[in-house]
mmCIF file of N, CA, C and O in Angstrom:
data_model
loop_
_atom_site.group_PDB
_atom_site.id
_atom_site.type_symbol
_atom_site.label_atom_id
_atom_site.label_comp_id
_atom_site.label_asym_id
_atom_site.label_seq_id
_atom_site.Cartn_x
_atom_site.Cartn_y
_atom_site.Cartn_z
ATOM 1 N N UNK V 283 13.819 57.726 119.685
ATOM 2 C CA UNK V 283 13.330 58.748 120.385
ATOM 3 C C UNK V 283 12.174 59.618 119.500
ATOM 4 O O UNK V 283 12.542 59.517 118.545
ATOM 5 N N UNK V 284 11.269 59.778 119.930
ATOM 6 C CA UNK V 284 10.013 60.461 119.222
ATOM 7 C C UNK V 284 9.890 61.957 119.662
ATOM 8 O O UNK V 284 10.103 62.261 120.992
ATOM 9 N N UNK V 285 9.915 63.064 118.542
ATOM 10 C CA UNK V 285 9.777 64.396 119.203
ATOM 11 C C UNK V 285 8.363 65.270 118.746
ATOM 12 O O UNK V 285 7.773 64.601 117.524
ATOM 13 N N UNK V 286 8.118 66.225 119.049
ATOM 14 C CA UNK V 286 7.128 66.887 118.768
ATOM 15 C C UNK V 286 7.819 68.283 118.543
ATOM 16 O O UNK V 286 8.289 69.038 119.701
ATOM 17 N N UNK V 287 7.634 69.277 117.487
ATOM 18 C CA UNK V 287 8.040 70.321 117.641
ATOM 19 C C UNK V 287 6.991 71.352 117.109
ATOM 20 O O UNK V 287 6.052 71.093 116.263
ATOM 21 N N UNK V 288 6.593 72.463 118.279
ATOM 22 C CA UNK V 288 5.584 73.713 117.698
ATOM 23 C C UNK V 288 6.242 74.838 117.444
ATOM 24 O O UNK V 288 7.859 74.841 117.567
ATOM 25 N N UNK V 289 5.858 74.862 116.265
ATOM 26 C CA UNK V 289 6.594 76.499 115.591
ATOM 27 C C UNK V 289 6.079 77.605 114.825
ATOM 28 O O UNK V 289 4.409 77.389 114.544
ATOM 29 N N UNK V 290 6.140 78.503 114.766
ATOM 30 C CA UNK V 290 5.727 79.886 114.412
ATOM 31 C C UNK V 290 6.941 80.462 113.330
ATOM 32 O O UNK V 290 7.855 80.315 114.141
ATOM 33 N N UNK V 291 6.418 81.049 112.219
ATOM 34 C CA UNK V 291 7.431 81.780 111.439
ATOM 35 C C UNK V 291 6.529 83.275 111.279
ATOM 36 O O UNK V 291 5.448 83.559 112.077
ATOM 37 N N UNK V 292 7.095 84.063 111.284
ATOM 38 C CA UNK V 292 7.437 85.653 111.965
ATOM 39 C C UNK V 292 7.449 86.636 110.175
ATOM 40 O O UNK V 292 8.826 85.757 109.939
ATOM 41 N N UNK V 293 7.445 87.505 109.748
ATOM 42 C CA UNK V 293 6.164 88.364 110.414
ATOM 43 C C UNK V 293 4.695 87.550 110.268
ATOM 44 O O UNK V 293 4.650 86.835 108.697
ATOM 45 N N UNK V 294 3.546 87.972 110.659
ATOM 46 C CA UNK V 294 2.370 87.912 110.551
ATOM 47 C C UNK V 294 1.806 88.726 109.586
ATOM 48 O O UNK V 294 2.043 89.817 109.431
ATOM 49 N N UNK V 295 0.770 88.106 108.983
ATOM 50 C CA UNK V 295 0.263 88.842 107.970
ATOM 51 C C UNK V 295 -1.358 88.126 108.044
ATOM 52 O O UNK V 295 -1.149 87.228 107.280
ATOM 53 N N UNK V 296 -2.278 88.550 108.975
ATOM 54 C CA UNK V 296 -3.620 88.372 108.763
ATOM 55 C C UNK V 296 -4.197 87.931 107.471
ATOM 56 O O UNK V 296 -5.588 87.414 107.581
ATOM 57 N N UNK V 297 -4.400 88.756 106.495
ATOM 58 C CA UNK V 297 -4.923 89.161 105.426
ATOM 59 C C UNK V 297 -4.558 88.012 104.401
ATOM 60 O O UNK V 297 -5.334 87.220 103.437
ATOM 61 N N UNK V 298 -3.388 87.197 104.271
ATOM 62 C CA UNK V 298 -2.798 86.730 103.388
ATOM 63 C C UNK V 298 -1.751 86.125 104.296
ATOM 64 O O UNK V 298 -0.620 86.611 104.615
ATOM 65 N N UNK V 299 -1.393 84.718 103.914
ATOM 66 C CA UNK V 299 -0.490 83.581 103.980
ATOM 67 C C UNK V 299 0.943 84.526 103.288
ATOM 68 O O UNK V 299 0.834 84.310 102.514
ATOM 69 N N UNK V 300 1.641 84.891 104.217
ATOM 70 C CA UNK V 300 3.255 85.516 103.609
ATOM 71 C C UNK V 300 3.644 84.059 102.792
ATOM 72 O O UNK V 300 3.522 82.779 103.455
ATOM 73 N N UNK V 301 4.915 84.517 102.200
ATOM 74 C CA UNK V 301 5.284 83.352 101.380
ATOM 75 C C UNK V 301 5.882 82.455 102.114
ATOM 76 O O UNK V 301 5.794 80.928 102.535
ATOM 77 N N UNK V 302 6.924 82.676 103.694
ATOM 78 C CA UNK V 302 7.564 82.022 104.049
ATOM 79 C C UNK V 302 6.781 80.888 104.587
ATOM 80 O O UNK V 302 6.837 80.168 105.149
ATOM 81 N N UNK V 303 5.261 81.371 104.740
ATOM 82 C CA UNK V 303 4.511 80.268 105.853
ATOM 83 C C UNK V 303 4.123 79.412 104.791
ATOM 84 O O UNK V 303 3.632 78.282 105.570
ATOM 85 N N UNK V 304 3.917 79.759 103.915
ATOM 86 C CA UNK V 304 3.525 78.788 102.767
ATOM 87 C C UNK V 304 4.714 77.483 102.305
ATOM 88 O O UNK V 304 4.319 76.652 102.454
ATOM 89 N N UNK V 305 5.801 78.226 102.119
ATOM 90 C CA UNK V 305 6.959 77.472 102.485
ATOM 91 C C UNK V 305 7.269 76.327 103.690
ATOM 92 O O UNK V 305 7.305 75.241 103.292
ATOM 93 N N UNK V 306 6.904 76.886 104.629
ATOM 94 C CA UNK V 306 6.923 76.375 106.299
ATOM 95 C C UNK V 306 6.137 74.917 106.330
ATOM 96 O O UNK V 306 6.157 74.122 106.489
ATOM 97 N N UNK V 307 4.665 75.243 105.550
ATOM 98 C CA UNK V 307 3.398 74.721 105.223
ATOM 99 C C UNK V 307 4.277 73.362 104.690
ATOM 100 O O UNK V 307 3.957 72.101 104.684
ATOM 101 N N UNK V 308 4.593 73.666 102.850
ATOM 102 C CA UNK V 308 4.540 72.691 102.248
ATOM 103 C C UNK V 308 5.994 71.982 102.487
ATOM 104 O O UNK V 308 6.191 70.571 102.278
ATOM 105 N N UNK V 309 7.100 72.804 103.537
ATOM 106 C CA UNK V 309 8.129 71.305 103.433
ATOM 107 C C UNK V 309 7.941 70.443 104.652
ATOM 108 O O UNK V 309 8.418 69.658 104.644
ATOM 109 N N UNK V 310 7.162 71.352 105.781
ATOM 110 C CA UNK V 310 6.587 69.950 106.933
ATOM 111 C C UNK V 310 5.354 68.835 106.328
ATOM 112 O O UNK V 310 5.475 67.918 106.789
ATOM 113 N N UNK V 311 4.769 69.316 105.448
ATOM 114 C CA UNK V 311 4.037 68.380 105.012
ATOM 115 C C UNK V 311 4.315 67.456 103.851
ATOM 116 O O UNK V 311 4.354 66.293 103.537
ATOM 117 N N UNK V 312 5.926 67.607 103.343
ATOM 118 C CA UNK V 312 6.247 66.848 102.322
ATOM 119 C C UNK V 312 7.119 65.957 102.673
ATOM 120 O O UNK V 312 8.032 65.188 102.644
ATOM 121 N N UNK V 313 7.702 66.397 104.347
ATOM 122 C CA UNK V 313 8.708 65.670 105.085
ATOM 123 C C UNK V 313 7.965 64.242 105.974
ATOM 124 O O UNK V 313 6.289 64.272 105.728
ATOM 125 N N UNK V 314 8.612 63.223 106.032
ATOM 126 C CA UNK V 314 8.524 61.828 106.504
ATOM 127 C C UNK V 314 7.996 61.832 107.881
ATOM 128 O O UNK V 314 9.031 61.191 108.653
ATOM 129 N N UNK V 315 6.882 62.504 108.195
ATOM 130 C CA UNK V 315 6.448 62.995 109.699
ATOM 131 C C UNK V 315 5.127 61.959 110.011
ATOM 132 O O UNK V 315 4.464 61.704 109.035
ATOM 133 N N UNK V 316 4.951 61.462 111.569
ATOM 134 C CA UNK V 316 3.780 61.015 111.683
ATOM 135 C C UNK V 316 2.786 61.860 111.945
ATOM 136 O O UNK V 316 1.219 61.153 111.367
ATOM 137 N N UNK V 317 3.487 63.517 112.127
ATOM 138 C CA UNK V 317 1.649 63.552 112.544
ATOM 139 C C UNK V 317 1.973 65.454 112.057
ATOM 140 O O UNK V 317 3.070 65.981 112.285
ATOM 141 N N UNK V 318 1.161 65.999 111.279
ATOM 142 C CA UNK V 318 1.519 67.403 110.777
ATOM 143 C C UNK V 318 0.331 68.120 111.104
ATOM 144 O O UNK V 318 -0.734 67.696 110.659
ATOM 145 N N UNK V 319 0.532 69.563 112.012
ATOM 146 C CA UNK V 319 -0.943 69.904 112.556
ATOM 147 C C UNK V 319 -0.692 71.413 111.856
ATOM 148 O O UNK V 319 0.139 72.217 112.699
ATOM 149 N N UNK V 320 -0.910 71.919 110.473
ATOM 150 C CA UNK V 320 -1.098 73.330 110.488
ATOM 151 C C UNK V 320 -1.911 74.255 110.891
ATOM 152 O O UNK V 320 -3.198 74.051 110.330
ATOM 153 N N UNK V 321 -1.764 75.567 111.355
ATOM 154 C CA UNK V 321 -3.089 76.463 111.734
ATOM 155 C C UNK V 321 -1.789 77.711 111.159
ATOM 156 O O UNK V 321 -1.361 78.281 111.247
ATOM 157 N N UNK V 322 -2.949 78.771 111.651
ATOM 158 C CA UNK V 322 -2.448 80.488 111.606
ATOM 159 C C UNK V 322 -2.027 80.620 112.111
ATOM 160 O O UNK V 322 -1.105 81.638 112.068
ATOM 161 N N UNK V 323 -1.898 79.905 113.986
ATOM 162 C CA UNK V 323 -0.985 80.797 114.929
ATOM 163 C C UNK V 323 -0.097 79.925 115.500
ATOM 164 O O UNK V 323 0.668 80.347 116.169
ATOM 165 N N UNK V 324 -0.002 78.874 114.618
ATOM 166 C CA UNK V 324 0.692 77.770 115.415
ATOM 167 C C UNK V 324 0.819 76.201 114.364
ATOM 168 O O UNK V 324 -0.377 75.907 113.751
ATOM 169 N N UNK V 325 1.906 75.527 114.427
ATOM 170 C CA UNK V 325 2.223 74.722 113.931
ATOM 171 C C UNK V 325 2.545 73.405 114.658
ATOM 172 O O UNK V 325 3.643 73.975 115.405
ATOM 173 N N UNK V 326 2.686 72.289 114.175
ATOM 174 C CA UNK V 326 2.688 70.946 115.171
ATOM 175 C C UNK V 326 3.226 69.783 114.702
ATOM 176 O O UNK V 326 2.314 69.338 113.549
ATOM 177 N N UNK V 327 4.031 69.532 113.995
ATOM 178 C CA UNK V 327 4.943 68.371 113.727
ATOM 179 C C UNK V 327 5.278 66.940 114.887
ATOM 180 O O UNK V 327 5.693 67.807 115.876
ATOM 181 N N UNK V 328 4.840 65.571 114.591
ATOM 182 C CA UNK V 328 5.610 64.629 115.482
ATOM 183 C C UNK V 328 6.127 63.299 114.617
ATOM 184 O O UNK V 328 5.815 63.664 113.485
ATOM 185 N N UNK V 329 7.110 63.036 114.855
ATOM 186 C CA UNK V 329 7.570 61.844 114.038
ATOM 187 C C UNK V 329 9.299 61.215 115.044
ATOM 188 O O UNK V 329 9.382 61.597 116.280
ATOM 189 N N UNK V 330 9.918 60.357 114.259
ATOM 190 C CA UNK V 330 11.142 60.060 114.868
ATOM 191 C C UNK V 330 11.743 61.221 114.786
ATOM 192 O O UNK V 330 11.660 61.783 114.422
ATOM 193 N N UNK V 331 13.262 60.998 116.104
ATOM 194 C CA UNK V 331 13.761 62.249 115.810
ATOM 195 C C UNK V 331 14.487 62.514 114.762
ATOM 196 O O UNK V 331 14.676 64.205 114.570
ATOM 197 N N UNK V 332 15.129 61.366 114.003
ATOM 198 C CA UNK V 332 16.031 61.932 112.930
ATOM 199 C C UNK V 332 14.747 62.445 111.816
ATOM 200 O O UNK V 332 15.575 63.607 110.645
ATOM 201 N N UNK V 333 13.662 62.061 111.404
ATOM 202 C CA UNK V 333 12.967 62.788 110.444
ATOM 203 C C UNK V 333 12.349 64.154 111.102
ATOM 204 O O UNK V 333 12.480 65.228 110.306
ATOM 205 N N UNK V 334 12.352 64.330 112.012
ATOM 206 C CA UNK V 334 11.907 65.794 112.738
ATOM 207 C C UNK V 334 12.990 66.632 112.938
ATOM 208 O O UNK V 334 12.997 67.477 112.394
ATOM 209 N N UNK V 335 13.914 66.272 113.484
ATOM 210 C CA UNK V 335 15.390 67.477 113.281
ATOM 211 C C UNK V 335 15.545 67.623 111.424
ATOM 212 O O UNK V 335 15.968 68.659 111.184
ATOM 213 N N UNK V 336 15.497 66.532 110.623
ATOM 214 C CA UNK V 336 15.944 66.745 109.027
ATOM 215 C C UNK V 336 14.814 68.106 108.719
ATOM 216 O O UNK V 336 15.302 68.722 107.986
ATOM 217 N N UNK V 337 13.497 67.486 109.186
ATOM 218 C CA UNK V 337 12.294 68.784 108.482
ATOM 219 C C UNK V 337 12.633 69.953 109.514
ATOM 220 O O UNK V 337 12.346 70.951 108.697
ATOM 221 N N UNK V 338 13.282 70.057 110.592
ATOM 222 C CA UNK V 338 13.179 71.500 111.228
ATOM 223 C C UNK V 338 14.413 71.862 110.631
ATOM 224 O O UNK V 338 14.646 73.283 110.258
ATOM 225 N N UNK V 339 15.552 71.170 110.383
ATOM 226 C CA UNK V 339 16.842 71.924 109.501
ATOM 227 C C UNK V 339 16.164 72.696 108.561
ATOM 228 O O UNK V 339 16.290 73.982 107.936
ATOM 229 N N UNK V 340 15.549 71.683 107.306
ATOM 230 C CA UNK V 340 14.862 71.481 106.270
ATOM 231 C C UNK V 340 13.808 73.346 106.429
ATOM 232 O O UNK V 340 14.115 74.524 105.716
ATOM 233 N N UNK V 341 13.295 72.933 107.161
ATOM 234 C CA UNK V 341 12.205 74.379 107.480
ATOM 235 C C UNK V 341 12.971 75.664 107.833
ATOM 236 O O UNK V 341 12.963 76.506 107.204
ATOM 237 N N UNK V 342 13.858 75.909 108.662
ATOM 238 C CA UNK V 342 14.868 76.755 109.314
ATOM 239 C C UNK V 342 15.290 77.175 107.543
ATOM 240 O O UNK V 342 15.318 78.579 107.550
ATOM 241 N N UNK V 343 16.138 76.396 107.502
ATOM 242 C CA UNK V 343 16.948 77.034 105.343
ATOM 243 C C UNK V 343 15.767 77.522 104.867
ATOM 244 O O UNK V 343 16.167 79.103 104.112
ATOM 245 N N UNK V 344 14.912 77.119 105.020
ATOM 246 C CA UNK V 344 13.656 77.229 103.698
ATOM 247 C C UNK V 344 12.920 78.327 104.172
ATOM 248 O O UNK V 344 12.459 79.736 103.357
ATOM 249 N N UNK V 345 12.665 78.752 104.790
ATOM 250 C CA UNK V 345 11.556 79.562 105.315
ATOM 251 C C UNK V 345 12.269 80.855 105.799
ATOM 252 O O UNK V 345 12.082 82.132 105.198
ATOM 253 N N UNK V 346 14.043 80.951 106.018
ATOM 254 C CA UNK V 346 14.491 82.079 106.085
ATOM 255 C C UNK V 346 14.984 82.596 104.956
ATOM 256 O O UNK V 346 14.773 84.072 104.612
ATOM 257 N N UNK V 347 14.716 81.636 104.031
ATOM 258 C CA UNK V 347 15.365 82.120 102.591
ATOM 259 C C UNK V 347 14.054 82.566 101.676
ATOM 260 O O UNK V 347 14.312 83.373 101.043
ATOM 261 N N UNK V 348 12.774 82.801 102.511
ATOM 262 C CA UNK V 348 11.817 82.932 102.062
ATOM 263 C C UNK V 348 11.288 84.289 102.547
ATOM 264 O O UNK V 348 9.554 84.485 102.420
ATOM 265 N N UNK V 349 11.483 84.782 103.392
ATOM 266 C CA UNK V 349 11.415 85.886 103.923
ATOM 267 C C UNK V 349 11.085 86.060 105.755
ATOM 268 O O UNK V 349 11.131 87.067 105.940
ATOM 269 N N UNK V 350 11.472 84.745 106.033
ATOM 270 C CA UNK V 350 10.679 85.270 107.243
ATOM 271 C C UNK V 350 12.024 85.686 108.163
ATOM 272 O O UNK V 350 13.279 85.415 107.789
ATOM 273 N N UNK V 351 11.442 86.274 109.399
ATOM 274 C CA UNK V 351 12.196 87.200 110.046
ATOM 275 C C UNK V 351 12.701 86.499 111.359
ATOM 276 O O UNK V 351 13.579 87.261 112.105
ATOM 277 N N UNK V 352 11.686 85.819 111.985
ATOM 278 C CA UNK V 352 12.081 85.018 113.018
ATOM 279 C C UNK V 352 10.965 83.626 113.082
ATOM 280 O O UNK V 352 10.211 83.598 112.276
ATOM 281 N N UNK V 353 11.989 82.234 113.481
ATOM 282 C CA UNK V 353 11.079 81.435 113.544
ATOM 283 C C UNK V 353 11.446 80.475 115.061
ATOM 284 O O UNK V 353 12.322 80.813 115.725
ATOM 285 N N UNK V 354 10.081 80.599 115.737
ATOM 286 C CA UNK V 354 10.180 80.747 117.049
ATOM 287 C C UNK V 354 9.954 78.597 117.005
ATOM 288 O O UNK V 354 8.911 78.294 116.560
ATOM 289 N N UNK V 355 10.405 77.890 117.545
ATOM 290 C CA UNK V 355 10.119 76.680 118.384
ATOM 291 C C UNK V 355 10.178 76.133 119.065
ATOM 292 O O UNK V 355 11.357 76.521 120.360
ATOM 293 N N UNK V 356 9.596 75.272 119.624
ATOM 294 C CA UNK V 356 9.684 74.276 121.057
ATOM 295 C C UNK V 356 9.833 72.902 120.582
ATOM 296 O O UNK V 356 9.098 72.533 119.667
ATOM 297 N N UNK V 357 10.898 72.468 121.123
ATOM 298 C CA UNK V 357 10.754 70.840 121.033
ATOM 299 C C UNK V 357 10.918 69.650 122.532
ATOM 300 O O UNK V 357 11.365 70.415 123.133
ATOM 301 N N UNK V 358 9.889 68.588 121.984
ATOM 302 C CA UNK V 358 9.433 68.372 123.153
ATOM 303 C C UNK V 358 9.959 66.801 122.791
ATOM 304 O O UNK V 358 9.412 65.907 121.741
ATOM 305 N N UNK V 359 10.718 65.648 124.030
ATOM 306 C CA UNK V 359 10.731 64.627 123.799
ATOM 307 C C UNK V 359 9.396 63.927 124.426
ATOM 308 O O UNK V 359 8.948 64.076 125.277
ATOM 309 N N UNK V 360 8.606 63.015 123.216
ATOM 310 C CA UNK V 360 7.332 62.408 123.467
ATOM 311 C C UNK V 360 7.292 60.839 123.890
ATOM 312 O O UNK V 360 6.067 60.387 124.600
ATOM 313 N N UNK V 361 8.589 60.319 123.554
ATOM 314 C CA UNK V 361 8.477 58.984 123.902
ATOM 315 C C UNK V 361 9.600 58.088 122.978
ATOM 316 O O UNK V 361 10.257 58.903 122.820
ATOM 317 N N UNK V 362 9.561 56.895 123.255
ATOM 318 C CA UNK V 362 10.588 56.120 122.636
ATOM 319 C C UNK V 362 10.081 55.918 121.664
ATOM 320 O O UNK V 362 8.698 55.568 121.296
ATOM 321 N N UNK V 363 10.941 55.787 119.873
ATOM 322 C CA UNK V 363 10.486 54.927 118.991
ATOM 323 C C UNK V 363 9.582 53.468 119.469
ATOM 324 O O UNK V 363 10.309 52.544 119.965
ATOM 325 N N UNK V 364 8.913 52.975 118.809
ATOM 326 C CA UNK V 364 8.286 51.547 118.576
ATOM 327 C C UNK V 364 9.094 50.712 117.677
ATOM 328 O O UNK V 364 9.841 51.468 116.626
ATOM 329 N N UNK V 365 9.526 49.868 118.616
ATOM 330 C CA UNK V 365 10.666 48.868 117.502
ATOM 331 C C UNK V 365 9.667 47.782 117.134
ATOM 332 O O UNK V 365 8.787 47.408 117.126
#
């Protein structure tokens, strides 16, 4: 199964990226994912279910530890893995 996850971390700071946002970016960029799109108001990652779910686990643990007070995410099934 292939998944797409869209997520944001809060609190927002438009002047400078908060530590939790930097940690979120570093976490998803280091994961074994097929696509990563990081932006100022939302982020999207795609890949196989195991890789995406592992990245989400790390994302939640690391961003909360780095000061995020809220993490919003949406998970969508976008297809089956190519064999």
